[in-house]
Short mmCIF file of C-alpha atoms in Angstrom, two decimals:
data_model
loop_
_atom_site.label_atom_id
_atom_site.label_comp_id
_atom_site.label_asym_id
_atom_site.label_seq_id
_atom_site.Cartn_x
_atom_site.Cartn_y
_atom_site.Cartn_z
CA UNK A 1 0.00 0.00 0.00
CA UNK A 2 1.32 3.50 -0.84
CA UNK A 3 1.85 5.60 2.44
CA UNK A 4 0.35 9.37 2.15
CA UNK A 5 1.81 11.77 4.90
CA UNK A 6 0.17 14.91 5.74
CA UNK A 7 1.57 18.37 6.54
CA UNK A 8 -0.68 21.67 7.27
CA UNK A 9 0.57 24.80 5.52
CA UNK A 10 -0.24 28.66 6.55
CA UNK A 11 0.99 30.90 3.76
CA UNK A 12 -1.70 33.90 3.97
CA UNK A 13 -5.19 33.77 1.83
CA UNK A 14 -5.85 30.23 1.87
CA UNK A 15 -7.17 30.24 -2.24
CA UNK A 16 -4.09 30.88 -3.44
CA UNK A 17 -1.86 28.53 -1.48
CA UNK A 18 -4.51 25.35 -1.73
CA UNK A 19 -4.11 26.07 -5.60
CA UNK A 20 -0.66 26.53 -5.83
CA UNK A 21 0.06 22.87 -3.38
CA UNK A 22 -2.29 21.00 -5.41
CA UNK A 23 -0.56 21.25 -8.84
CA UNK A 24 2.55 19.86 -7.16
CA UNK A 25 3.16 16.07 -8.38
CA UNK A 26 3.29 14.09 -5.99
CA UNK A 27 0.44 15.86 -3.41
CA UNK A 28 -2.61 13.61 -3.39
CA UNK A 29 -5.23 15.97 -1.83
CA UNK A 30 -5.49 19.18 -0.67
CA UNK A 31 -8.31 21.06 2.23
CA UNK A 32 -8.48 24.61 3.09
CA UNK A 33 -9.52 25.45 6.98
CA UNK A 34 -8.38 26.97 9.96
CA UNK A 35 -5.53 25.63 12.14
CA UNK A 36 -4.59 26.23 15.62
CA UNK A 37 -7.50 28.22 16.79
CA UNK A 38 -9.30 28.55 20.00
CA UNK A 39 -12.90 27.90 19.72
CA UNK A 40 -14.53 24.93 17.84
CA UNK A 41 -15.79 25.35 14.35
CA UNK A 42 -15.29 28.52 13.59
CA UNK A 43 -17.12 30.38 10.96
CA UNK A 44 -15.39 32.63 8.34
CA UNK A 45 -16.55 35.21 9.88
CA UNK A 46 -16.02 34.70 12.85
CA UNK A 47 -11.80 33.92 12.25
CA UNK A 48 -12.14 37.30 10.06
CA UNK A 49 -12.42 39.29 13.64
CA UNK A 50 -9.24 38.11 14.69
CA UNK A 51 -10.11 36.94 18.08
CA UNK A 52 -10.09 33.48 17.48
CA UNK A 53 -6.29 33.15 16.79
CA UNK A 54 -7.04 30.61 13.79
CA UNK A 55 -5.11 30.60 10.55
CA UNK A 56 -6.05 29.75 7.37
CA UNK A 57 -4.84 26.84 6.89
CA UNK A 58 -4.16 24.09 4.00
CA UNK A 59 -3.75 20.23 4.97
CA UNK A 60 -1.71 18.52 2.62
CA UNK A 61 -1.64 14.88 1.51
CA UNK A 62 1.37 14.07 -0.41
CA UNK A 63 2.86 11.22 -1.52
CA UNK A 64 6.69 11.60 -0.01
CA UNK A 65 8.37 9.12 -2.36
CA UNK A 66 7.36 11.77 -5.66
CA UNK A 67 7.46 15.07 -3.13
CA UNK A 68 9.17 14.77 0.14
CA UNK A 69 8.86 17.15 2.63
CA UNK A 70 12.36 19.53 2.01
CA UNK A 71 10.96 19.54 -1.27
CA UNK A 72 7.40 20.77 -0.17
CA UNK A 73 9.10 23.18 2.05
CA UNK A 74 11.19 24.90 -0.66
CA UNK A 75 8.12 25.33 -2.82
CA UNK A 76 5.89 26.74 -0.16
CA UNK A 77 8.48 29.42 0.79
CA UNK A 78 8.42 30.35 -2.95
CA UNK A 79 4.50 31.47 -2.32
CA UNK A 80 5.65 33.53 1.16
CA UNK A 81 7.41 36.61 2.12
CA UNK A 82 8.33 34.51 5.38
CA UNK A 83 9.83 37.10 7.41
CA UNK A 84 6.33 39.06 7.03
CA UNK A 85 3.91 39.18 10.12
CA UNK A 86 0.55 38.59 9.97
CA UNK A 87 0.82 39.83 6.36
CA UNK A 88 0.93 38.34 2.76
CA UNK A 89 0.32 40.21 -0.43
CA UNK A 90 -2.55 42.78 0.40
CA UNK A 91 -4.26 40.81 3.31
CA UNK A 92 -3.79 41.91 6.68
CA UNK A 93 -4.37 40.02 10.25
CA UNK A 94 -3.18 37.11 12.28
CA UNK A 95 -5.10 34.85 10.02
CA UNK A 96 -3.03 35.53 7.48
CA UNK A 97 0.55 34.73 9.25
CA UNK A 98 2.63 31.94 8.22
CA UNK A 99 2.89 28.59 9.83
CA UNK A 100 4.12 25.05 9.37
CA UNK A 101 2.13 22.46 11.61
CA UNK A 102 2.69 19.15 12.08
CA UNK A 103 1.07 15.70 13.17
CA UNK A 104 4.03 13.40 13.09
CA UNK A 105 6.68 14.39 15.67
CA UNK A 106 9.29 12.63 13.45
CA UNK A 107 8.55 15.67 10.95
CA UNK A 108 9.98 18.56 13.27
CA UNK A 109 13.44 17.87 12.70
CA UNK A 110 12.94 17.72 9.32
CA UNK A 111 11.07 21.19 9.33
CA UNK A 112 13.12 22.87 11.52
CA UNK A 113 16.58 21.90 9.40
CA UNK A 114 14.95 22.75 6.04
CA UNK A 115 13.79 26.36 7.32
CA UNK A 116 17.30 26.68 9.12
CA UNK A 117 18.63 26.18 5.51
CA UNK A 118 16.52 28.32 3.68
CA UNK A 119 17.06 31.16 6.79
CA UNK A 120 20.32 31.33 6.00
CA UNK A 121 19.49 33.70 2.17
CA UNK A 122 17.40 35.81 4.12
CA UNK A 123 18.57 38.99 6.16
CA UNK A 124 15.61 39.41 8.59
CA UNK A 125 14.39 37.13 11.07
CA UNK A 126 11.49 34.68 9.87
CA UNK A 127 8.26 34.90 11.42
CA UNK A 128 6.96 31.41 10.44
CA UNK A 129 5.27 29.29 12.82
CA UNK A 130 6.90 25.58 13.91
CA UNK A 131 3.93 24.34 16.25
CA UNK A 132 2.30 20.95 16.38
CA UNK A 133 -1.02 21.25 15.00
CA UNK A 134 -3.47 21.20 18.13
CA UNK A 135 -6.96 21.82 15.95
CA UNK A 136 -8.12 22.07 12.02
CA UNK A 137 -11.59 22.28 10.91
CA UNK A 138 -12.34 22.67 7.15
CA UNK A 139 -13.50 25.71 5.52
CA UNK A 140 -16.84 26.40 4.22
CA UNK A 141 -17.57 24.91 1.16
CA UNK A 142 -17.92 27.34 -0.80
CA UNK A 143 -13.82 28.41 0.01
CA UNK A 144 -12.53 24.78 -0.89
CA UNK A 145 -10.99 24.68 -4.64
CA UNK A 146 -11.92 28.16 -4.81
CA UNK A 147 -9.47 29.16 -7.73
CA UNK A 148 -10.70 26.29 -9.86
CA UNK A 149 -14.69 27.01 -9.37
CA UNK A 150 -13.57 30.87 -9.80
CA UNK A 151 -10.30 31.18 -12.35
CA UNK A 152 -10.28 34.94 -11.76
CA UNK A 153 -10.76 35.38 -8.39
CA UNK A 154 -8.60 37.30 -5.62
CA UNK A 155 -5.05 35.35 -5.63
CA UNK A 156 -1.59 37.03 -3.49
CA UNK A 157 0.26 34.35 -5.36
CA UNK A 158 1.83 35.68 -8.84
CA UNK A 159 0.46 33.49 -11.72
CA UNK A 160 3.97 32.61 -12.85
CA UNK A 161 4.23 30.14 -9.37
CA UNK A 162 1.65 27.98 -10.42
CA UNK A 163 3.10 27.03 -13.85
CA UNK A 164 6.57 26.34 -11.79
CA UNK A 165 4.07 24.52 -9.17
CA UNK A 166 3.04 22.11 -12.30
CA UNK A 167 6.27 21.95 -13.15
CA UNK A 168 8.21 21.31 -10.17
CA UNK A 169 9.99 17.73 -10.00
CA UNK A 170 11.67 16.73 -6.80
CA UNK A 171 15.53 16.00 -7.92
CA UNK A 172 16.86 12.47 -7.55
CA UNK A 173 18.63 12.08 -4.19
CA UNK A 174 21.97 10.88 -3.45
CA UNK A 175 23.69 10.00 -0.21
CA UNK A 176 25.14 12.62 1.56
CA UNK A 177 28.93 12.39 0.71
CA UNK A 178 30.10 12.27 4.60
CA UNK A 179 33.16 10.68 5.09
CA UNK A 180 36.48 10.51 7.41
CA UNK A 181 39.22 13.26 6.40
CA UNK A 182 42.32 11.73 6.14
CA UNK A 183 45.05 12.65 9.04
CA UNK A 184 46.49 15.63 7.80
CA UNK A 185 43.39 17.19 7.21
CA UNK A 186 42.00 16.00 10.95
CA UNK A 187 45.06 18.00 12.45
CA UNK A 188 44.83 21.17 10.50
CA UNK A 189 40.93 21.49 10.64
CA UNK A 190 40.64 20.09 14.66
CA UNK A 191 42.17 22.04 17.70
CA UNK A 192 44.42 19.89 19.65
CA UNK A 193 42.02 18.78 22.01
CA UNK A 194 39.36 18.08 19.25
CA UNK A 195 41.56 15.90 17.84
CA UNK A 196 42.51 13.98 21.03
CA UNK A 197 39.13 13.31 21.88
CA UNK A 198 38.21 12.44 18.12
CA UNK A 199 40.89 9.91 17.15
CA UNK A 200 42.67 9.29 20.70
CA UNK A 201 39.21 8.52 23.00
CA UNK A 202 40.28 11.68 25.52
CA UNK A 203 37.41 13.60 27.20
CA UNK A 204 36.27 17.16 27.47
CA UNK A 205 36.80 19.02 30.94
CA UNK A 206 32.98 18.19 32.20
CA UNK A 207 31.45 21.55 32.40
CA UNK A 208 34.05 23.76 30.31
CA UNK A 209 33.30 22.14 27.09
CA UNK A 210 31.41 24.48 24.16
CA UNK A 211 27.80 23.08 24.39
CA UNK A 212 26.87 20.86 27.77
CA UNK A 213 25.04 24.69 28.60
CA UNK A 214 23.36 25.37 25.40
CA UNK A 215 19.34 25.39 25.03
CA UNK A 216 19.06 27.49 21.50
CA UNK A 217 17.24 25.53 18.91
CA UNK A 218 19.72 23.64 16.29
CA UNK A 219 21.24 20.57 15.08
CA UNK A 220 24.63 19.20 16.23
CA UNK A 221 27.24 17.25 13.97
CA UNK A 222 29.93 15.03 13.75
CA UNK A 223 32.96 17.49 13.99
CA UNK A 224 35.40 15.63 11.96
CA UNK A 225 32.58 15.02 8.84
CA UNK A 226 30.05 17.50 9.74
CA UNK A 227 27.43 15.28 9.06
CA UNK A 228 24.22 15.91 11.86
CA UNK A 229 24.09 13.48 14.24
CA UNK A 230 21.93 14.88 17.23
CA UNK A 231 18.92 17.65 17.57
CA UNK A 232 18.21 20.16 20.33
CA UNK A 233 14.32 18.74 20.80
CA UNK A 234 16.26 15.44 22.13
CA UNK A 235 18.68 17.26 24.23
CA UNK A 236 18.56 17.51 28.31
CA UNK A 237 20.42 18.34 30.99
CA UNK A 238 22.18 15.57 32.97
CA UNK A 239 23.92 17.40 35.44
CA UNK A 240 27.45 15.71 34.02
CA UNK A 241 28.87 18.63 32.30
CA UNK A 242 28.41 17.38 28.82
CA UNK A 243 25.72 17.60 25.90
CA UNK A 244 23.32 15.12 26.92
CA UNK A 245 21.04 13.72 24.58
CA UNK A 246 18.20 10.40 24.47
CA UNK A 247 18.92 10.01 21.25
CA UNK A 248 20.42 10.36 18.11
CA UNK A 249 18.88 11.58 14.76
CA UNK A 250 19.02 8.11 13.26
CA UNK A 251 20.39 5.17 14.63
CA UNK A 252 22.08 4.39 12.09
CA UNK A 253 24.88 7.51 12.58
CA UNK A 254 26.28 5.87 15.29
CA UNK A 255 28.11 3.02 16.49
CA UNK A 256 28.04 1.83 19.69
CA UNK A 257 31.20 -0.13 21.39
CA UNK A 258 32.21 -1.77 24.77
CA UNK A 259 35.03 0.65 26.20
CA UNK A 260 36.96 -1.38 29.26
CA UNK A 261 39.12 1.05 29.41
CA UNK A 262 40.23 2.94 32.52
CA UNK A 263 38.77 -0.26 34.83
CA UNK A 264 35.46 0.36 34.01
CA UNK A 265 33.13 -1.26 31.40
CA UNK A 266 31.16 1.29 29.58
CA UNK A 267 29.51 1.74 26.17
CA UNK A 268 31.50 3.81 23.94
CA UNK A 269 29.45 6.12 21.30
CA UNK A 270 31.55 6.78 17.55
CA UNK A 271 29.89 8.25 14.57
CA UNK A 272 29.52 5.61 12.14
CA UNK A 273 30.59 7.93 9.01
CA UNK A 274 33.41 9.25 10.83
CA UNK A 275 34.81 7.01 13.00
CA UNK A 276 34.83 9.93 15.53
CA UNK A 277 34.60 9.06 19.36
CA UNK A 278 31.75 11.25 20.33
CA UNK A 279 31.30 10.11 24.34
CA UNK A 280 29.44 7.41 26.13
CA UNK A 281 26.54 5.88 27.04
CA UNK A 282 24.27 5.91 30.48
CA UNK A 283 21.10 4.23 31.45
CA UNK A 284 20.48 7.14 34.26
CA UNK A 285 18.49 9.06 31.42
CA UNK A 286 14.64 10.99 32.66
CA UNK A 287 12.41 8.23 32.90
CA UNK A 288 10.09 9.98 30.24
CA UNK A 289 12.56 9.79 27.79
CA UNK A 290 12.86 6.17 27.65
CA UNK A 291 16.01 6.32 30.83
CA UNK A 292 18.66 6.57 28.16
CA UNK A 293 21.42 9.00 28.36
CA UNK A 294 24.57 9.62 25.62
CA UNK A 295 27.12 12.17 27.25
CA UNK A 296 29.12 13.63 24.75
CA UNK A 297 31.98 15.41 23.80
CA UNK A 298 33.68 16.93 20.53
CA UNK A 299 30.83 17.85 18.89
CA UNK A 300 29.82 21.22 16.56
CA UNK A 301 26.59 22.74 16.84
CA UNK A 302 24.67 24.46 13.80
CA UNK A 303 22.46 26.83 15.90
CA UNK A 304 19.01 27.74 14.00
CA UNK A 305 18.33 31.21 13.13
CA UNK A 306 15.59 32.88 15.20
CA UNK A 307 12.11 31.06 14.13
CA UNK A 308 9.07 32.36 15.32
#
């Protein structure tokens, strides 16, 4: 059976954006409504007085093997002024601000990565929502497929997008080229103690390394390949002076060893791509985060750029 994922998109006037998403190949269906709100089935007019704190809202069902969700992300920012608040085009309101809302928690790394990317060519700070979606109810009828019952009606979105919307192919992917630098290049890239802990198994000063105190949203990576290995959302604080985290990104990044060194038997954690001793691992972890614990050390930290 194919699997259909679903994401919700806020990107002002609702016509325009439901139009625009459903020419995409690859998205199966499309809705209009309002997200995020705080009464139950609201009317048009009633999200219009902007006391309800909905936003107009378009659920999308997409197929992610033909559109994955970077993909949809890129698109939807090319429909968006996203450092804009509570504006798009000529409509005005917090109906009309921008949002990305998710159901699937595995989604928010995902979503905050590819708007951390796309930050980075923009000189203000974004105002785009990151929330969980907490309500949607569907529009009134008469709003759904709007643009196709009424071809000339109001649109913020230039014409031009929705011929590269029906255009738009997602590129063929190939695996990210992350791989061990040879020793010369270790030394010259890594500080001396970077590189002992790396490629000799030495550890960080607990509490006067670069990141066991950091809370700001972002990724961390391998530092000898760069490639991300942890996010913030799994982050906590241990109490043991290092970047704690439940889990990685992906299993798969990591490898873990048995470490008898130093008369103790411990389980050491190494990035898979790298080779890179990262730190250990503890079964003291917070009980609501499944008890497990990896301390780590020589790690670099992409921080994200302010999202709303």
């Amino acid at each position: 059976m194919k699997s259909t994922k679903e994401i919700y998109l806020a990107g002002g006037c609702f016509w325009g954006t439901e139009h625009f998403l459903k020419l995409i190949d690859g998205v199966e269906a499309t809705q209009v409504g309002y997200a995020n709100g705080n009464i139950a089935n609201p009317t048009y007019k009633q999200v219009c007085t902007g006391t309800t704190d909905f936003a107009e809202t378009v659920k999308v069902q997409y197929d992610p093997v033909k559109v994955d969700l970077p993909f949809l992300i890129d698109l939807y920012f090319k429909t968006i002024d996203p450092t804009s608040v509570n504006k798009q085009g000529n409509d005005r309101g917090t109906q009309y601000r921008t949002g990305i809302y998710y159901t699937d928690p595995a989604d928010l790394s995902v979503i905050q990565e590819t708007v951390r990317r796309l930050a980075a060519t923009y000189t203000r700070p974004l105002a785009v929502e990151i929330k969980p979606l907490e309500n949607f109810y569907p529009a009134e009828d008469y709003h759904q497929d709007y643009l196709d019952k009424n071809p000339g009606g109001y649109c913020h979105i230039h014409p031009e997008l929705f011929d590269l919307a029906r255009k738009a192919k997602m590129p063929k992917k190939s695996a990210p080229a992350y791989s061990k630098p040879d020793d010369a290049a270790l030394r010259s890239k890594l500080t001396p103690e970077q590189y002992a802990v790396t490629q000799k198994n030495a550890t960080e000063p607990a509490f006067h390394n670069d990141y066991w105190d950091e809370h700001r949203p972002g990724i961390y990576v391998d530092i000898t390949t760069g490639e991300p290995l942890f996010v913030s959302t799994d982050k906590f604080d241990s109490g043991c002076g290092w970047p704690s985290f439940s889990k990685p990104i992906d299993r798969k990044l990591i490898q873990e060893k048995m470490d008898t060194s130093h008369g103790m038997v411990r389980t050491e954690v190494r990035s898979a791509a790298g080779d890179a001793h990262l730190g250990h691992v503890f079964t003291d972890g917070p009980a609501d985060k499944g008890g497990y614990a990896i301390a780590l050390t020589a790690l670099r930290c992409a921080l994200f750029l302010k999202i709303k």
